[in-house]
Amino acid sequence: MVALVFFLGYKVYESIMEPVEYKKATDKREKVIKQKLGHIKSLEIEYKKIYGKYTGDFDTLIDFYHNDSMPLVMKIGTVPDTLTETVALEMGIISRDTTKIAIKDTLLQDLGVFNVDRLAEVPFTHGKVKFELESGTVVRANFDVPVFEVKCYKKDYLAEIKAQELLQNDILLLQEDDKFPGLKLGSLTEPSTDGNW
């Protein structure tokens, strides 16, 4: 009888803790993925500054990081309080010098051991799953506006967790609410670089 009480007590504890552990695992993994999506966004924005559009190809983005450069404008001199910068420039009081600096020497420097060559890989999938990255344009006020979208699915980055039933319920609820069942940054239908979180 005592063994049955302990067994039932354990089952009750387990049923309470399973959703808590699922939420903890989900939050931890999504935090890492959101950070990586932010790195992708930073590279895409710099790519667009130089080329006027986003790229839908990770190889292009990785090559951009390793081999491309961006302009760096340096202002030499100080603008007197009585003048605007434009007037001071015209008078020769200040000057500007534009140089090029390697993308890899400026972007993502605070990441430490970040491996840009694995940029396309979704964390927690052992390199088996890649982010989906697309780019294009949308028309706004008769102008073509460049857009990009990068996404990954919960079913992939949570594939190894124990609470698969909770995962399936979570995905089903998101789909019923017409929400993307994972993490997504940007949009192919709106000029936005925001995430869905």
PDB file of C-alpha atoms in Angstrom:
ATOM      1  CA  MET A   1       0.000   0.000   0.000  1.00  0.00           C
ATOM      2  CA  VAL A   2       2.861   2.399   0.851  1.00  0.00           C
ATOM      3  CA  ALA A   3       4.470   1.660  -2.510  1.00  0.00           C
ATOM      4  CA  LEU A   4       1.204   2.543  -4.280  1.00  0.00           C
ATOM      5  CA  VAL A   5       0.995   5.868  -2.410  1.00  0.00           C
ATOM      6  CA  PHE A   6       4.581   6.728  -3.393  1.00  0.00           C
ATOM      7  CA  PHE A   7       3.913   5.687  -6.998  1.00  0.00           C
ATOM      8  CA  LEU A   8       0.747   7.810  -7.226  1.00  0.00           C
ATOM      9  CA  GLY A   9       2.514  10.721  -5.530  1.00  0.00           C
ATOM     10  CA  TYR A  10       5.323  10.509  -8.069  1.00  0.00           C
ATOM     11  CA  LYS A  11       2.844  10.421 -10.974  1.00  0.00           C
ATOM     12  CA  VAL A  12       1.049  13.514  -9.646  1.00  0.00           C
ATOM     13  CA  TYR A  13       4.386  15.317  -9.238  1.00  0.00           C
ATOM     14  CA  GLU A  14       5.457  14.269 -12.739  1.00  0.00           C
ATOM     15  CA  SER A  15       2.182  15.478 -14.282  1.00  0.00           C
ATOM     16  CA  ILE A  16       2.641  18.881 -12.637  1.00  0.00           C
ATOM     17  CA  MET A  17       6.325  19.218 -13.513  1.00  0.00           C
ATOM     18  CA  GLU A  18       6.119  18.107 -17.148  1.00  0.00           C
ATOM     19  CA  PRO A  19       4.521  21.385 -18.388  1.00  0.00           C
ATOM     20  CA  VAL A  20       6.935  23.393 -16.233  1.00  0.00           C
ATOM     21  CA  GLU A  21       9.949  21.572 -17.704  1.00  0.00           C
ATOM     22  CA  TYR A  22       8.503  21.919 -21.230  1.00  0.00           C
ATOM     23  CA  LYS A  23       8.135  25.684 -20.780  1.00  0.00           C
ATOM     24  CA  LYS A  24      11.653  25.960 -19.349  1.00  0.00           C
ATOM     25  CA  ALA A  25      13.166  23.984 -22.256  1.00  0.00           C
ATOM     26  CA  THR A  26      11.167  25.966 -24.812  1.00  0.00           C
ATOM     27  CA  ASP A  27      12.185  29.330 -23.336  1.00  0.00           C
ATOM     28  CA  LYS A  28      15.865  28.347 -23.162  1.00  0.00           C
ATOM     29  CA  ARG A  29      15.998  27.124 -26.753  1.00  0.00           C
ATOM     30  CA  GLU A  30      13.977  30.006 -28.152  1.00  0.00           C
ATOM     31  CA  LYS A  31      16.270  32.527 -26.449  1.00  0.00           C
ATOM     32  CA  VAL A  32      19.277  31.037 -28.275  1.00  0.00           C
ATOM     33  CA  ILE A  33      17.401  30.920 -31.588  1.00  0.00           C
ATOM     34  CA  LYS A  34      16.167  34.514 -31.254  1.00  0.00           C
ATOM     35  CA  GLN A  35      19.761  35.616 -30.728  1.00  0.00           C
ATOM     36  CA  LYS A  36      20.839  33.813 -33.904  1.00  0.00           C
ATOM     37  CA  LEU A  37      17.906  35.317 -35.813  1.00  0.00           C
ATOM     38  CA  GLY A  38      19.132  38.719 -34.628  1.00  0.00           C
ATOM     39  CA  HIS A  39      22.561  37.999 -36.118  1.00  0.00           C
ATOM     40  CA  ILE A  40      20.941  37.060 -39.424  1.00  0.00           C
ATOM     41  CA  LYS A  41      18.913  40.282 -39.314  1.00  0.00           C
ATOM     42  CA  SER A  42      22.060  42.373 -38.688  1.00  0.00           C
ATOM     43  CA  LEU A  43      23.812  40.831 -41.682  1.00  0.00           C
ATOM     44  CA  GLU A  44      20.725  41.241 -43.889  1.00  0.00           C
ATOM     45  CA  ILE A  45      20.378  44.925 -42.979  1.00  0.00           C
ATOM     46  CA  GLU A  46      24.043  45.627 -43.776  1.00  0.00           C
ATOM     47  CA  TYR A  47      23.746  43.625 -46.999  1.00  0.00           C
ATOM     48  CA  LYS A  48      20.754  45.768 -48.018  1.00  0.00           C
ATOM     49  CA  LYS A  49      22.637  48.999 -47.233  1.00  0.00           C
ATOM     50  CA  ILE A  50      25.278  48.017 -49.768  1.00  0.00           C
ATOM     51  CA  TYR A  51      23.266  46.161 -52.427  1.00  0.00           C
ATOM     52  CA  GLY A  52      19.828  47.774 -52.107  1.00  0.00           C
ATOM     53  CA  LYS A  53      18.074  44.469 -51.457  1.00  0.00           C
ATOM     54  CA  TYR A  54      18.085  41.542 -49.056  1.00  0.00           C
ATOM     55  CA  THR A  55      19.389  38.109 -49.968  1.00  0.00           C
ATOM     56  CA  GLY A  56      17.505  34.846 -49.664  1.00  0.00           C
ATOM     57  CA  ASP A  57      20.672  32.761 -49.721  1.00  0.00           C
ATOM     58  CA  PHE A  58      22.804  31.887 -46.707  1.00  0.00           C
ATOM     59  CA  ASP A  59      25.904  31.238 -48.831  1.00  0.00           C
ATOM     60  CA  THR A  60      25.659  34.805 -50.149  1.00  0.00           C
ATOM     61  CA  LEU A  61      25.215  36.156 -46.614  1.00  0.00           C
ATOM     62  CA  ILE A  62      28.192  34.171 -45.306  1.00  0.00           C
ATOM     63  CA  ASP A  63      30.364  35.268 -48.252  1.00  0.00           C
ATOM     64  CA  PHE A  64      29.261  38.860 -47.602  1.00  0.00           C
ATOM     65  CA  TYR A  65      30.437  38.543 -43.992  1.00  0.00           C
ATOM     66  CA  HIS A  66      33.828  37.057 -44.916  1.00  0.00           C
ATOM     67  CA  ASN A  67      34.710  39.035 -48.039  1.00  0.00           C
ATOM     68  CA  ASP A  68      32.768  42.297 -48.274  1.00  0.00           C
ATOM     69  CA  SER A  69      33.322  45.721 -46.788  1.00  0.00           C
ATOM     70  CA  MET A  70      31.231  48.721 -45.865  1.00  0.00           C
ATOM     71  CA  PRO A  71      31.936  52.446 -46.080  1.00  0.00           C
ATOM     72  CA  LEU A  72      33.051  54.243 -42.947  1.00  0.00           C
ATOM     73  CA  VAL A  73      32.800  58.049 -43.052  1.00  0.00           C
ATOM     74  CA  MET A  74      35.189  59.887 -40.761  1.00  0.00           C
ATOM     75  CA  LYS A  75      34.718  63.575 -39.987  1.00  0.00           C
ATOM     76  CA  ILE A  76      37.955  65.492 -39.485  1.00  0.00           C
ATOM     77  CA  GLY A  77      37.771  68.737 -37.519  1.00  0.00           C
ATOM     78  CA  THR A  78      35.053  70.295 -35.366  1.00  0.00           C
ATOM     79  CA  VAL A  79      32.065  72.380 -36.354  1.00  0.00           C
ATOM     80  CA  PRO A  80      32.004  75.806 -34.672  1.00  0.00           C
ATOM     81  CA  ASP A  81      28.838  76.582 -32.709  1.00  0.00           C
ATOM     82  CA  THR A  82      27.996  79.404 -35.105  1.00  0.00           C
ATOM     83  CA  LEU A  83      27.926  77.204 -38.237  1.00  0.00           C
ATOM     84  CA  THR A  84      26.033  74.218 -39.519  1.00  0.00           C
ATOM     85  CA  GLU A  85      27.959  71.129 -40.528  1.00  0.00           C
ATOM     86  CA  THR A  86      27.148  71.751 -44.203  1.00  0.00           C
ATOM     87  CA  VAL A  87      28.521  75.321 -44.097  1.00  0.00           C
ATOM     88  CA  ALA A  88      31.631  74.208 -42.166  1.00  0.00           C
ATOM     89  CA  LEU A  89      32.219  71.537 -44.803  1.00  0.00           C
ATOM     90  CA  GLU A  90      31.831  74.076 -47.648  1.00  0.00           C
ATOM     91  CA  MET A  91      34.253  76.467 -45.917  1.00  0.00           C
ATOM     92  CA  GLY A  92      36.836  73.710 -45.443  1.00  0.00           C
ATOM     93  CA  ILE A  93      36.736  73.909 -41.632  1.00  0.00           C
ATOM     94  CA  ILE A  94      35.893  70.232 -41.496  1.00  0.00           C
ATOM     95  CA  SER A  95      36.411  67.467 -43.997  1.00  0.00           C
ATOM     96  CA  ARG A  96      35.120  63.983 -44.480  1.00  0.00           C
ATOM     97  CA  ASP A  97      37.072  60.929 -45.457  1.00  0.00           C
ATOM     98  CA  THR A  98      35.404  57.710 -46.522  1.00  0.00           C
ATOM     99  CA  THR A  99      37.254  54.440 -46.097  1.00  0.00           C
ATOM    100  CA  LYS A 100      36.185  50.831 -46.360  1.00  0.00           C
ATOM    101  CA  ILE A 101      36.146  48.470 -43.413  1.00  0.00           C
ATOM    102  CA  ALA A 102      35.647  44.701 -43.594  1.00  0.00           C
ATOM    103  CA  ILE A 103      32.180  43.520 -42.557  1.00  0.00           C
ATOM    104  CA  LYS A 104      33.696  40.830 -40.341  1.00  0.00           C
ATOM    105  CA  ASP A 105      35.700  43.507 -38.498  1.00  0.00           C
ATOM    106  CA  THR A 106      32.596  45.520 -37.612  1.00  0.00           C
ATOM    107  CA  LEU A 107      29.517  43.307 -37.398  1.00  0.00           C
ATOM    108  CA  LEU A 108      28.830  40.667 -34.772  1.00  0.00           C
ATOM    109  CA  GLN A 109      32.079  41.394 -32.920  1.00  0.00           C
ATOM    110  CA  ASP A 110      30.453  40.958 -29.519  1.00  0.00           C
ATOM    111  CA  LEU A 111      29.643  37.322 -30.218  1.00  0.00           C
ATOM    112  CA  GLY A 112      32.906  35.774 -29.147  1.00  0.00           C
ATOM    113  CA  VAL A 113      33.117  32.288 -30.655  1.00  0.00           C
ATOM    114  CA  PHE A 114      30.193  32.763 -33.070  1.00  0.00           C
ATOM    115  CA  ASN A 115      30.712  30.628 -36.186  1.00  0.00           C
ATOM    116  CA  VAL A 116      29.237  32.486 -39.148  1.00  0.00           C
ATOM    117  CA  ASP A 117      29.807  29.445 -41.372  1.00  0.00           C
ATOM    118  CA  ARG A 118      27.049  27.682 -39.397  1.00  0.00           C
ATOM    119  CA  LEU A 119      24.670  30.647 -39.701  1.00  0.00           C
ATOM    120  CA  ALA A 120      22.027  28.620 -41.564  1.00  0.00           C
ATOM    121  CA  GLU A 121      21.821  25.857 -38.945  1.00  0.00           C
ATOM    122  CA  VAL A 122      18.937  25.900 -36.481  1.00  0.00           C
ATOM    123  CA  PRO A 123      20.317  25.467 -32.941  1.00  0.00           C
ATOM    124  CA  PHE A 124      19.457  22.222 -31.100  1.00  0.00           C
ATOM    125  CA  THR A 125      19.104  20.239 -34.357  1.00  0.00           C
ATOM    126  CA  HIS A 126      22.712  18.966 -34.565  1.00  0.00           C
ATOM    127  CA  GLY A 127      23.157  20.657 -37.951  1.00  0.00           C
ATOM    128  CA  LYS A 128      20.371  18.593 -39.538  1.00  0.00           C
ATOM    129  CA  VAL A 129      17.880  21.460 -39.963  1.00  0.00           C
ATOM    130  CA  LYS A 130      18.501  24.793 -41.672  1.00  0.00           C
ATOM    131  CA  PHE A 131      16.601  28.048 -41.283  1.00  0.00           C
ATOM    132  CA  GLU A 132      14.323  28.845 -44.217  1.00  0.00           C
ATOM    133  CA  LEU A 133      15.469  32.158 -45.723  1.00  0.00           C
ATOM    134  CA  GLU A 134      13.700  33.991 -48.531  1.00  0.00           C
ATOM    135  CA  SER A 135      13.812  37.494 -49.939  1.00  0.00           C
ATOM    136  CA  GLY A 136      11.760  39.500 -52.396  1.00  0.00           C
ATOM    137  CA  THR A 137       9.893  42.766 -52.756  1.00  0.00           C
ATOM    138  CA  VAL A 138       6.465  44.112 -51.854  1.00  0.00           C
ATOM    139  CA  VAL A 139       4.827  47.139 -53.431  1.00  0.00           C
ATOM    140  CA  ARG A 140       4.091  50.033 -51.072  1.00  0.00           C
ATOM    141  CA  ALA A 141       2.971  53.463 -52.359  1.00  0.00           C
ATOM    142  CA  ASN A 142       4.001  52.436 -55.909  1.00  0.00           C
ATOM    143  CA  PHE A 143       7.519  51.531 -54.767  1.00  0.00           C
ATOM    144  CA  ASP A 144       9.147  48.109 -54.620  1.00  0.00           C
ATOM    145  CA  VAL A 145      10.286  47.620 -51.040  1.00  0.00           C
ATOM    146  CA  PRO A 146      12.857  44.864 -50.342  1.00  0.00           C
ATOM    147  CA  VAL A 147      11.782  42.256 -47.769  1.00  0.00           C
ATOM    148  CA  PHE A 148      13.165  39.078 -46.245  1.00  0.00           C
ATOM    149  CA  GLU A 149      11.870  36.320 -44.012  1.00  0.00           C
ATOM    150  CA  VAL A 150      13.789  33.736 -41.998  1.00  0.00           C
ATOM    151  CA  LYS A 151      12.031  31.051 -39.973  1.00  0.00           C
ATOM    152  CA  CYS A 152      12.295  27.740 -38.171  1.00  0.00           C
ATOM    153  CA  TYR A 153       9.733  25.349 -36.704  1.00  0.00           C
ATOM    154  CA  LYS A 154       9.098  24.296 -33.092  1.00  0.00           C
ATOM    155  CA  LYS A 155       8.845  20.667 -34.205  1.00  0.00           C
ATOM    156  CA  ASP A 156      12.496  20.848 -35.282  1.00  0.00           C
ATOM    157  CA  TYR A 157      14.185  22.686 -32.419  1.00  0.00           C
ATOM    158  CA  LEU A 158      12.094  20.883 -29.778  1.00  0.00           C
ATOM    159  CA  ALA A 159      12.255  17.448 -31.432  1.00  0.00           C
ATOM    160  CA  GLU A 160      14.366  15.923 -28.653  1.00  0.00           C
ATOM    161  CA  ILE A 161      12.365  17.047 -25.643  1.00  0.00           C
ATOM    162  CA  LYS A 162      10.477  14.499 -23.595  1.00  0.00           C
ATOM    163  CA  ALA A 163       7.048  16.214 -23.608  1.00  0.00           C
ATOM    164  CA  GLN A 164       6.104  15.570 -27.246  1.00  0.00           C
ATOM    165  CA  GLU A 165       2.381  15.595 -26.450  1.00  0.00           C
ATOM    166  CA  LEU A 166       2.691  19.124 -25.034  1.00  0.00           C
ATOM    167  CA  LEU A 167       4.665  20.167 -28.116  1.00  0.00           C
ATOM    168  CA  GLN A 168       1.982  18.822 -30.460  1.00  0.00           C
ATOM    169  CA  ASN A 169      -0.740  20.624 -28.470  1.00  0.00           C
ATOM    170  CA  ASP A 170       1.286  23.840 -28.569  1.00  0.00           C
ATOM    171  CA  ILE A 171       1.713  23.599 -32.354  1.00  0.00           C
ATOM    172  CA  LEU A 172      -1.986  22.806 -32.830  1.00  0.00           C
ATOM    173  CA  LEU A 173      -3.046  25.841 -30.773  1.00  0.00           C
ATOM    174  CA  LEU A 174      -0.762  28.122 -32.789  1.00  0.00           C
ATOM    175  CA  GLN A 175      -2.151  26.788 -36.071  1.00  0.00           C
ATOM    176  CA  GLU A 176      -5.743  27.186 -34.865  1.00  0.00           C
ATOM    177  CA  ASP A 177      -4.965  30.852 -34.108  1.00  0.00           C
ATOM    178  CA  ASP A 178      -3.402  31.262 -37.592  1.00  0.00           C
ATOM    179  CA  LYS A 179       0.018  31.836 -36.024  1.00  0.00           C
ATOM    180  CA  PHE A 180       3.302  30.477 -37.288  1.00  0.00           C
ATOM    181  CA  PRO A 181       4.293  27.320 -35.346  1.00  0.00           C
ATOM    182  CA  GLY A 182       7.822  28.426 -34.606  1.00  0.00           C
ATOM    183  CA  LEU A 183      10.022  31.504 -34.714  1.00  0.00           C
ATOM    184  CA  LYS A 184       9.973  33.879 -37.656  1.00  0.00           C
ATOM    185  CA  LEU A 185      11.755  37.141 -38.391  1.00  0.00           C
ATOM    186  CA  GLY A 186      10.735  39.524 -41.167  1.00  0.00           C
ATOM    187  CA  SER A 187       7.938  39.034 -43.666  1.00  0.00           C
ATOM    188  CA  LEU A 188       7.502  38.439 -47.381  1.00  0.00           C
ATOM    189  CA  THR A 189       4.157  40.286 -47.380  1.00  0.00           C
ATOM    190  CA  GLU A 190       4.965  43.339 -45.203  1.00  0.00           C
ATOM    191  CA  PRO A 191       8.038  45.599 -45.056  1.00  0.00           C
ATOM    192  CA  SER A 192       8.980  44.480 -41.546  1.00  0.00           C
ATOM    193  CA  THR A 193      12.086  43.035 -39.947  1.00  0.00           C
ATOM    194  CA  ASP A 194      10.341  42.270 -36.646  1.00  0.00           C
ATOM    195  CA  GLY A 195      10.042  38.837 -35.059  1.00  0.00           C
ATOM    196  CA  ASN A 196       6.809  37.016 -34.235  1.00  0.00           C
ATOM    197  CA  TRP A 197       7.601  36.838 -30.539  1.00  0.00           C
TER     198      TRP A 197
END
